[in-house]
Amino acid sequence: MSLSAGPQGAVPASRPAMHRYRTHRCGEPRSEHVGGTVRLSGWIHRKRDHGGLLFLDLRDHTGITQIVVHPDRPFFAEAERLRLESVVSVTGRIVARTPETVNPTLATGEVELVADALELLSAAEPLPLVVNTEREQPEELRLRYRFLDLRREVMQRNIRLRSAVIRTIRRLMHEQGFTEFRTPILTASSPEGARDFLVPSRLHPGKFYALPQAPQQYKQLYMISGFDRYFQIAPCFRDEDARADRSPGEFYQLDVEMAFVTQDDVFAAIEPVMVGVFEEHKQPGWTVSPAPFPRLAYDEALLRYGTDKPDLRNPIRIADVTELFRGSDFKVFANAIEQGAVVRAIPAPGAVGRPRSFFDGMVAFAQSLGAPGLGWIALEPAGARGPVAKFLGEERLAKLREVAGLATGDAVFFACAKPAEAAKLAGAVRIELGKQLDLLEKKTYRFCWIVDFPMFEWDEEEKKITFSHNPFSMPQGGLEALSTKDPLEIKAYQYDIVCNGVELSSGAIRNHRPDIMEKAFAIAGYGREELERRFGGMLRALKYGAPPHGGIAPGLDRIVMLLADTPNLREVTAFPLSQRAEELLLGAPSPVTEKQLKELHIMLDHVAREKLREEAERAAAARAAEASGAAEGAGG
RNA sequence: GGGGACGUAGCUCAGCUGGUCAGAGCGCCGGCCUGUCACGCCGGAGGUCGCGGGUUCAAGUCCCGUCGUCCUCGCCA
């Protein structure tokens, strides 16, 4: 439907034919365009109707231009009726605004477009959510009407940021002599690791492809094939539950692998890429910690930060004070220590002035995490105060100050538990204190490497030794370590990059020796035969000349999330799945036909059939309710 | 699988210890308005208070269940 004589009618015949939709973008008009005839197309962002004069803010991805519609125009009445987010094409003259009507908040604010023709390209129904606001909108509606949500300025910025980050990564990787490769999406399920997404095979009844959790084996095969330096912006699929910083279903990694390298070579290759990307795309005023990044051993990270992904913006360092409490008058701790517990001190710098509710709140916080409680001491000028203070003599208090780095005016909390639990509790308290005391450095990206991860760990559930990370990692000390050391003592050439408490990537120097691999898998309980069956392809590849190699895989989505300074991956993902792994716009996952199932030799069990039936009923009821509501509305 | 938060008009929210509690702003519809830029003014429509059950003389309000969204523990080599 046209609101004017049509675009052609608006252009004098003497001018060269105008583009059907636009001569400029909505963010472009400037003073230099004054007097020119232009055509803009875009969405109606806002409307200000003065009756005798109508202003439309016309928006596209480049910005907004104010359109002025005068009442003598034949399309005036219909322009007044245009709903927000309708798509129109406007043709007219760019005119300078008078000084008092200039809008300095708009890039195009010195000019405006006086409409001579206006064509409605696509009418919008009343909106289910508000586009022209940064106000919060319900998550479900945002996902269901993602195309509207993505029109909002922040989302436009975030999605473009992702694209720009990828462009920079590709440039930096190519500059370092890396080549981009692809790897299969339909691949084989592998034991260990996350739950696979499975794809049934039509040609092979009863067999399944798996979507790759990461292109791990394929990138190693590229190395073995002699390609030397691989990278890929790689899609990864894991069927695990979501978190704010963990997309359900699928995510992307900057997947990297290098041949003939040591751990230091990998670090040296990836550090400039991370710094480069962050420097290039950080927001104004932010700083990036320079390379080389500090390296923390896994054990030390657990002790000093209570986590293997420490946020170095938080100045609090945890200290082990077990010996201070051993044999002390504080029997709760002293007795626990005899039972194998440790005590960790978490300093709370400058917390002495805090009200009692602060300390009680921290105790409650610890209890909410399952701890029996949380001891604390406040080092006031007049002396130590708090429930634990009276049990420590002057000597022990002095030692505590020294070990935990405390000064008068500080408080300190104590976590007492078995080492792993104590670390976890202390880590959580450290983070909470950082928040409550507002201790975190602002506008800073602080990177670090976590190195020397354990090769194996004890699986309490299965009562056996398992790989603690990547089973293809090279154990430090090689075959000899595997043969002579306590497996739980063996470290791997396994490392993570952490930035601001976010685990950005993990990587490893791989195990390229079949004999060492056989031994490592034996320790994790895989016999030769099973290893052959599950990793036969990989093992075979290692037997024909495999270069030493290693790599890393920074999470792309998390990088963009950090750069966008948002706590949630959905904010930097165009079409994310919901918490329950559903795509609410097109509707995935969805039921399939009997025919499709039959071709795949798949039968649904009664649980699945019942769920589908219930869901179909609910949907039908919802449709019926909507239909009757609509009928009433029409009748009234 | 466990724990938590939230769910009141299309959207953002208010609604206290159960008793004029069916409200506001924005949006929508109608009217007025020639310099606004979150335009303004007047009027109107719109709600099974997510759904189901219970307690009560009385339930957005209390209890139980359920659905949905999010956060989180488990899980994520």
mmCIF file with all atom_site columns, N, CA, C and O in Angstrom, chain A residues 356-376 413 425 429 432 436:
data_model
loop_
_atom_site.group_PDB
_atom_site.id
_atom_site.type_symbol
_atom_site.label_atom_id
_atom_site.label_alt_id
_atom_site.label_comp_id
_atom_site.label_asym_id
_atom_site.label_entity_id
_atom_site.label_seq_id
_atom_site.pdbx_PDB_ins_code
_atom_site.Cartn_x
_atom_site.Cartn_y
_atom_site.Cartn_z
_atom_site.occupancy
_atom_site.B_iso_or_equiv
_atom_site.pdbx_formal_charge
_atom_site.auth_seq_id
_atom_site.auth_comp_id
_atom_site.auth_asym_id
_atom_site.auth_atom_id
_atom_site.pdbx_PDB_model_num
ATOM 1   N N  . ARG A 1 356 ? 27.457 -5.044  62.709 1.00 0.00 ? 356 ARG A N  1
ATOM 2   C CA . ARG A 1 356 ? 27.361 -6.452  63.059 1.00 0.00 ? 356 ARG A CA 1
ATOM 3   C C  . ARG A 1 356 ? 26.625 -7.241  61.969 1.00 0.00 ? 356 ARG A C  1
ATOM 4   O O  . ARG A 1 356 ? 26.949 -8.390  61.668 1.00 0.00 ? 356 ARG A O  1
ATOM 5   N N  . SER A 1 357 ? 25.639 -6.602  61.331 1.00 0.00 ? 357 SER A N  1
ATOM 6   C CA . SER A 1 357 ? 24.837 -7.305  60.321 1.00 0.00 ? 357 SER A CA 1
ATOM 7   C C  . SER A 1 357 ? 25.696 -7.764  59.151 1.00 0.00 ? 357 SER A C  1
ATOM 8   O O  . SER A 1 357 ? 25.398 -8.771  58.503 1.00 0.00 ? 357 SER A O  1
ATOM 9   N N  . PHE A 1 358 ? 26.780 -7.038  58.891 1.00 0.00 ? 358 PHE A N  1
ATOM 10  C CA . PHE A 1 358 ? 27.687 -7.449  57.819 1.00 0.00 ? 358 PHE A CA 1
ATOM 11  C C  . PHE A 1 358 ? 28.313 -8.805  58.136 1.00 0.00 ? 358 PHE A C  1
ATOM 12  O O  . PHE A 1 358 ? 28.344 -9.710  57.299 1.00 0.00 ? 358 PHE A O  1
ATOM 13  N N  . PHE A 1 359 ? 28.788 -8.923  59.379 1.00 0.00 ? 359 PHE A N  1
ATOM 14  C CA . PHE A 1 359 ? 29.438 -10.176 59.776 1.00 0.00 ? 359 PHE A CA 1
ATOM 15  C C  . PHE A 1 359 ? 28.420 -11.318 59.849 1.00 0.00 ? 359 PHE A C  1
ATOM 16  O O  . PHE A 1 359 ? 28.674 -12.422 59.388 1.00 0.00 ? 359 PHE A O  1
ATOM 17  N N  . ASP A 1 360 ? 27.258 -11.012 60.414 1.00 0.00 ? 360 ASP A N  1
ATOM 18  C CA . ASP A 1 360 ? 26.206 -12.034 60.474 1.00 0.00 ? 360 ASP A CA 1
ATOM 19  C C  . ASP A 1 360 ? 25.793 -12.459 59.072 1.00 0.00 ? 360 ASP A C  1
ATOM 20  O O  . ASP A 1 360 ? 25.545 -13.634 58.805 1.00 0.00 ? 360 ASP A O  1
ATOM 21  N N  . GLY A 1 361 ? 25.749 -11.469 58.172 1.00 0.00 ? 361 GLY A N  1
ATOM 22  C CA . GLY A 1 361 ? 25.375 -11.761 56.794 1.00 0.00 ? 361 GLY A CA 1
ATOM 23  C C  . GLY A 1 361 ? 26.365 -12.692 56.124 1.00 0.00 ? 361 GLY A C  1
ATOM 24  O O  . GLY A 1 361 ? 25.977 -13.587 55.375 1.00 0.00 ? 361 GLY A O  1
ATOM 25  N N  . MET A 1 362 ? 27.649 -12.499 56.407 1.00 0.00 ? 362 MET A N  1
ATOM 26  C CA . MET A 1 362 ? 28.666 -13.366 55.815 1.00 0.00 ? 362 MET A CA 1
ATOM 27  C C  . MET A 1 362 ? 28.544 -14.783 56.369 1.00 0.00 ? 362 MET A C  1
ATOM 28  O O  . MET A 1 362 ? 28.722 -15.762 55.634 1.00 0.00 ? 362 MET A O  1
ATOM 29  N N  . VAL A 1 363 ? 28.243 -14.890 57.678 1.00 0.00 ? 363 VAL A N  1
ATOM 30  C CA . VAL A 1 363 ? 28.054 -16.212 58.262 1.00 0.00 ? 363 VAL A CA 1
ATOM 31  C C  . VAL A 1 363 ? 26.863 -16.903 57.604 1.00 0.00 ? 363 VAL A C  1
ATOM 32  O O  . VAL A 1 363 ? 26.926 -18.072 57.213 1.00 0.00 ? 363 VAL A O  1
ATOM 33  N N  . ALA A 1 364 ? 25.785 -16.135 57.415 1.00 0.00 ? 364 ALA A N  1
ATOM 34  C CA . ALA A 1 364 ? 24.590 -16.696 56.774 1.00 0.00 ? 364 ALA A CA 1
ATOM 35  C C  . ALA A 1 364 ? 24.904 -17.110 55.337 1.00 0.00 ? 364 ALA A C  1
ATOM 36  O O  . ALA A 1 364 ? 24.435 -18.149 54.860 1.00 0.00 ? 364 ALA A O  1
ATOM 37  N N  . PHE A 1 365 ? 25.733 -16.307 54.678 1.00 0.00 ? 365 PHE A N  1
ATOM 38  C CA . PHE A 1 365 ? 26.130 -16.632 53.299 1.00 0.00 ? 365 PHE A CA 1
ATOM 39  C C  . PHE A 1 365 ? 26.848 -17.981 53.258 1.00 0.00 ? 365 PHE A C  1
ATOM 40  O O  . PHE A 1 365 ? 26.548 -18.836 52.422 1.00 0.00 ? 365 PHE A O  1
ATOM 41  N N  . ALA A 1 366 ? 27.783 -18.166 54.204 1.00 0.00 ? 366 ALA A N  1
ATOM 42  C CA . ALA A 1 366 ? 28.526 -19.424 54.263 1.00 0.00 ? 366 ALA A CA 1
ATOM 43  C C  . ALA A 1 366 ? 27.573 -20.583 54.539 1.00 0.00 ? 366 ALA A C  1
ATOM 44  O O  . ALA A 1 366 ? 27.689 -21.661 53.945 1.00 0.00 ? 366 ALA A O  1
ATOM 45  N N  . GLN A 1 367 ? 26.623 -20.333 55.428 1.00 0.00 ? 367 GLN A N  1
ATOM 46  C CA . GLN A 1 367 ? 25.681 -21.397 55.772 1.00 0.00 ? 367 GLN A CA 1
ATOM 47  C C  . GLN A 1 367 ? 24.793 -21.743 54.579 1.00 0.00 ? 367 GLN A C  1
ATOM 48  O O  . GLN A 1 367 ? 24.431 -22.899 54.382 1.00 0.00 ? 367 GLN A O  1
ATOM 49  N N  . SER A 1 368 ? 24.491 -20.738 53.760 1.00 0.00 ? 368 SER A N  1
ATOM 50  C CA . SER A 1 368 ? 23.668 -21.014 52.580 1.00 0.00 ? 368 SER A CA 1
ATOM 51  C C  . SER A 1 368 ? 24.415 -21.908 51.600 1.00 0.00 ? 368 SER A C  1
ATOM 52  O O  . SER A 1 368 ? 23.823 -22.542 50.735 1.00 0.00 ? 368 SER A O  1
ATOM 53  N N  . LEU A 1 369 ? 25.725 -21.950 51.739 1.00 0.00 ? 369 LEU A N  1
ATOM 54  C CA . LEU A 1 369 ? 26.531 -22.823 50.874 1.00 0.00 ? 369 LEU A CA 1
ATOM 55  C C  . LEU A 1 369 ? 26.765 -24.180 51.528 1.00 0.00 ? 369 LEU A C  1
ATOM 56  O O  . LEU A 1 369 ? 27.528 -24.991 51.014 1.00 0.00 ? 369 LEU A O  1
ATOM 57  N N  . GLY A 1 370 ? 26.153 -24.379 52.672 1.00 0.00 ? 370 GLY A N  1
ATOM 58  C CA . GLY A 1 370 ? 26.263 -25.687 53.307 1.00 0.00 ? 370 GLY A CA 1
ATOM 59  C C  . GLY A 1 370 ? 27.317 -25.759 54.399 1.00 0.00 ? 370 GLY A C  1
ATOM 60  O O  . GLY A 1 370 ? 27.522 -26.816 54.991 1.00 0.00 ? 370 GLY A O  1
ATOM 61  N N  . ALA A 1 371 ? 27.996 -24.653 54.675 1.00 0.00 ? 371 ALA A N  1
ATOM 62  C CA . ALA A 1 371 ? 29.001 -24.666 55.734 1.00 0.00 ? 371 ALA A CA 1
ATOM 63  C C  . ALA A 1 371 ? 28.299 -24.552 57.083 1.00 0.00 ? 371 ALA A C  1
ATOM 64  O O  . ALA A 1 371 ? 27.249 -23.920 57.186 1.00 0.00 ? 371 ALA A O  1
ATOM 65  N N  . PRO A 1 372 ? 28.875 -25.168 58.135 1.00 0.00 ? 372 PRO A N  1
ATOM 66  C CA . PRO A 1 372 ? 28.260 -25.045 59.452 1.00 0.00 ? 372 PRO A CA 1
ATOM 67  C C  . PRO A 1 372 ? 28.316 -23.611 59.964 1.00 0.00 ? 372 PRO A C  1
ATOM 68  O O  . PRO A 1 372 ? 27.451 -23.188 60.725 1.00 0.00 ? 372 PRO A O  1
ATOM 69  N N  . GLY A 1 373 ? 29.307 -22.884 59.547 1.00 0.00 ? 373 GLY A N  1
ATOM 70  C CA . GLY A 1 373 ? 29.404 -21.503 59.996 1.00 0.00 ? 373 GLY A CA 1
ATOM 71  C C  . GLY A 1 373 ? 30.656 -20.872 59.437 1.00 0.00 ? 373 GLY A C  1
ATOM 72  O O  . GLY A 1 373 ? 31.286 -21.414 58.525 1.00 0.00 ? 373 GLY A O  1
ATOM 73  N N  . LEU A 1 374 ? 30.999 -19.718 59.975 1.00 0.00 ? 374 LEU A N  1
ATOM 74  C CA . LEU A 1 374 ? 32.158 -18.989 59.484 1.00 0.00 ? 374 LEU A CA 1
ATOM 75  C C  . LEU A 1 374 ? 32.712 -18.179 60.653 1.00 0.00 ? 374 LEU A C  1
ATOM 76  O O  . LEU A 1 374 ? 32.014 -17.316 61.191 1.00 0.00 ? 374 LEU A O  1
ATOM 77  N N  . GLY A 1 375 ? 33.948 -18.511 61.064 1.00 0.00 ? 375 GLY A N  1
ATOM 78  C CA . GLY A 1 375 ? 34.539 -17.739 62.151 1.00 0.00 ? 375 GLY A CA 1
ATOM 79  C C  . GLY A 1 375 ? 35.054 -16.411 61.623 1.00 0.00 ? 375 GLY A C  1
ATOM 80  O O  . GLY A 1 375 ? 35.302 -16.271 60.428 1.00 0.00 ? 375 GLY A O  1
ATOM 81  N N  . TRP A 1 376 ? 35.166 -15.427 62.527 1.00 0.00 ? 376 TRP A N  1
ATOM 82  C CA . TRP A 1 376 ? 35.756 -14.165 62.082 1.00 0.00 ? 376 TRP A CA 1
ATOM 83  C C  . TRP A 1 376 ? 36.371 -13.401 63.235 1.00 0.00 ? 376 TRP A C  1
ATOM 84  O O  . TRP A 1 376 ? 36.034 -13.598 64.399 1.00 0.00 ? 376 TRP A O  1
ATOM 85  N N  . PHE A 1 413 ? 37.966 -13.700 57.912 1.00 0.00 ? 413 PHE A N  1
ATOM 86  C CA . PHE A 1 413 ? 37.023 -14.812 58.092 1.00 0.00 ? 413 PHE A CA 1
ATOM 87  C C  . PHE A 1 413 ? 37.777 -16.131 57.983 1.00 0.00 ? 413 PHE A C  1
ATOM 88  O O  . PHE A 1 413 ? 38.831 -16.209 57.338 1.00 0.00 ? 413 PHE A O  1
ATOM 89  N N  . LEU A 1 425 ? 34.729 -23.052 49.855 1.00 0.00 ? 425 LEU A N  1
ATOM 90  C CA . LEU A 1 425 ? 34.048 -22.100 50.735 1.00 0.00 ? 425 LEU A CA 1
ATOM 91  C C  . LEU A 1 425 ? 34.820 -20.781 50.807 1.00 0.00 ? 425 LEU A C  1
ATOM 92  O O  . LEU A 1 425 ? 34.252 -19.696 50.668 1.00 0.00 ? 425 LEU A O  1
ATOM 93  N N  . VAL A 1 429 ? 33.579 -17.082 49.720 1.00 0.00 ? 429 VAL A N  1
ATOM 94  C CA . VAL A 1 429 ? 33.604 -15.965 50.670 1.00 0.00 ? 429 VAL A CA 1
ATOM 95  C C  . VAL A 1 429 ? 34.445 -14.826 50.104 1.00 0.00 ? 429 VAL A C  1
ATOM 96  O O  . VAL A 1 429 ? 34.086 -13.652 50.200 1.00 0.00 ? 429 VAL A O  1
ATOM 97  N N  . GLU A 1 432 ? 32.399 -13.035 47.573 1.00 0.00 ? 432 GLU A N  1
ATOM 98  C CA . GLU A 1 432 ? 31.317 -12.276 48.221 1.00 0.00 ? 432 GLU A CA 1
ATOM 99  C C  . GLU A 1 432 ? 31.866 -11.018 48.906 1.00 0.00 ? 432 GLU A C  1
ATOM 100 O O  . GLU A 1 432 ? 31.274 -9.943  48.825 1.00 0.00 ? 432 GLU A O  1
ATOM 101 N N  . GLN A 1 436 ? 30.801 -7.207  48.361 1.00 0.00 ? 436 GLN A N  1
ATOM 102 C CA . GLN A 1 436 ? 30.210 -6.389  49.422 1.00 0.00 ? 436 GLN A CA 1
ATOM 103 C C  . GLN A 1 436 ? 31.100 -5.210  49.806 1.00 0.00 ? 436 GLN A C  1
ATOM 104 O O  . GLN A 1 436 ? 30.605 -4.147  50.156 1.00 0.00 ? 436 GLN A O  1
#
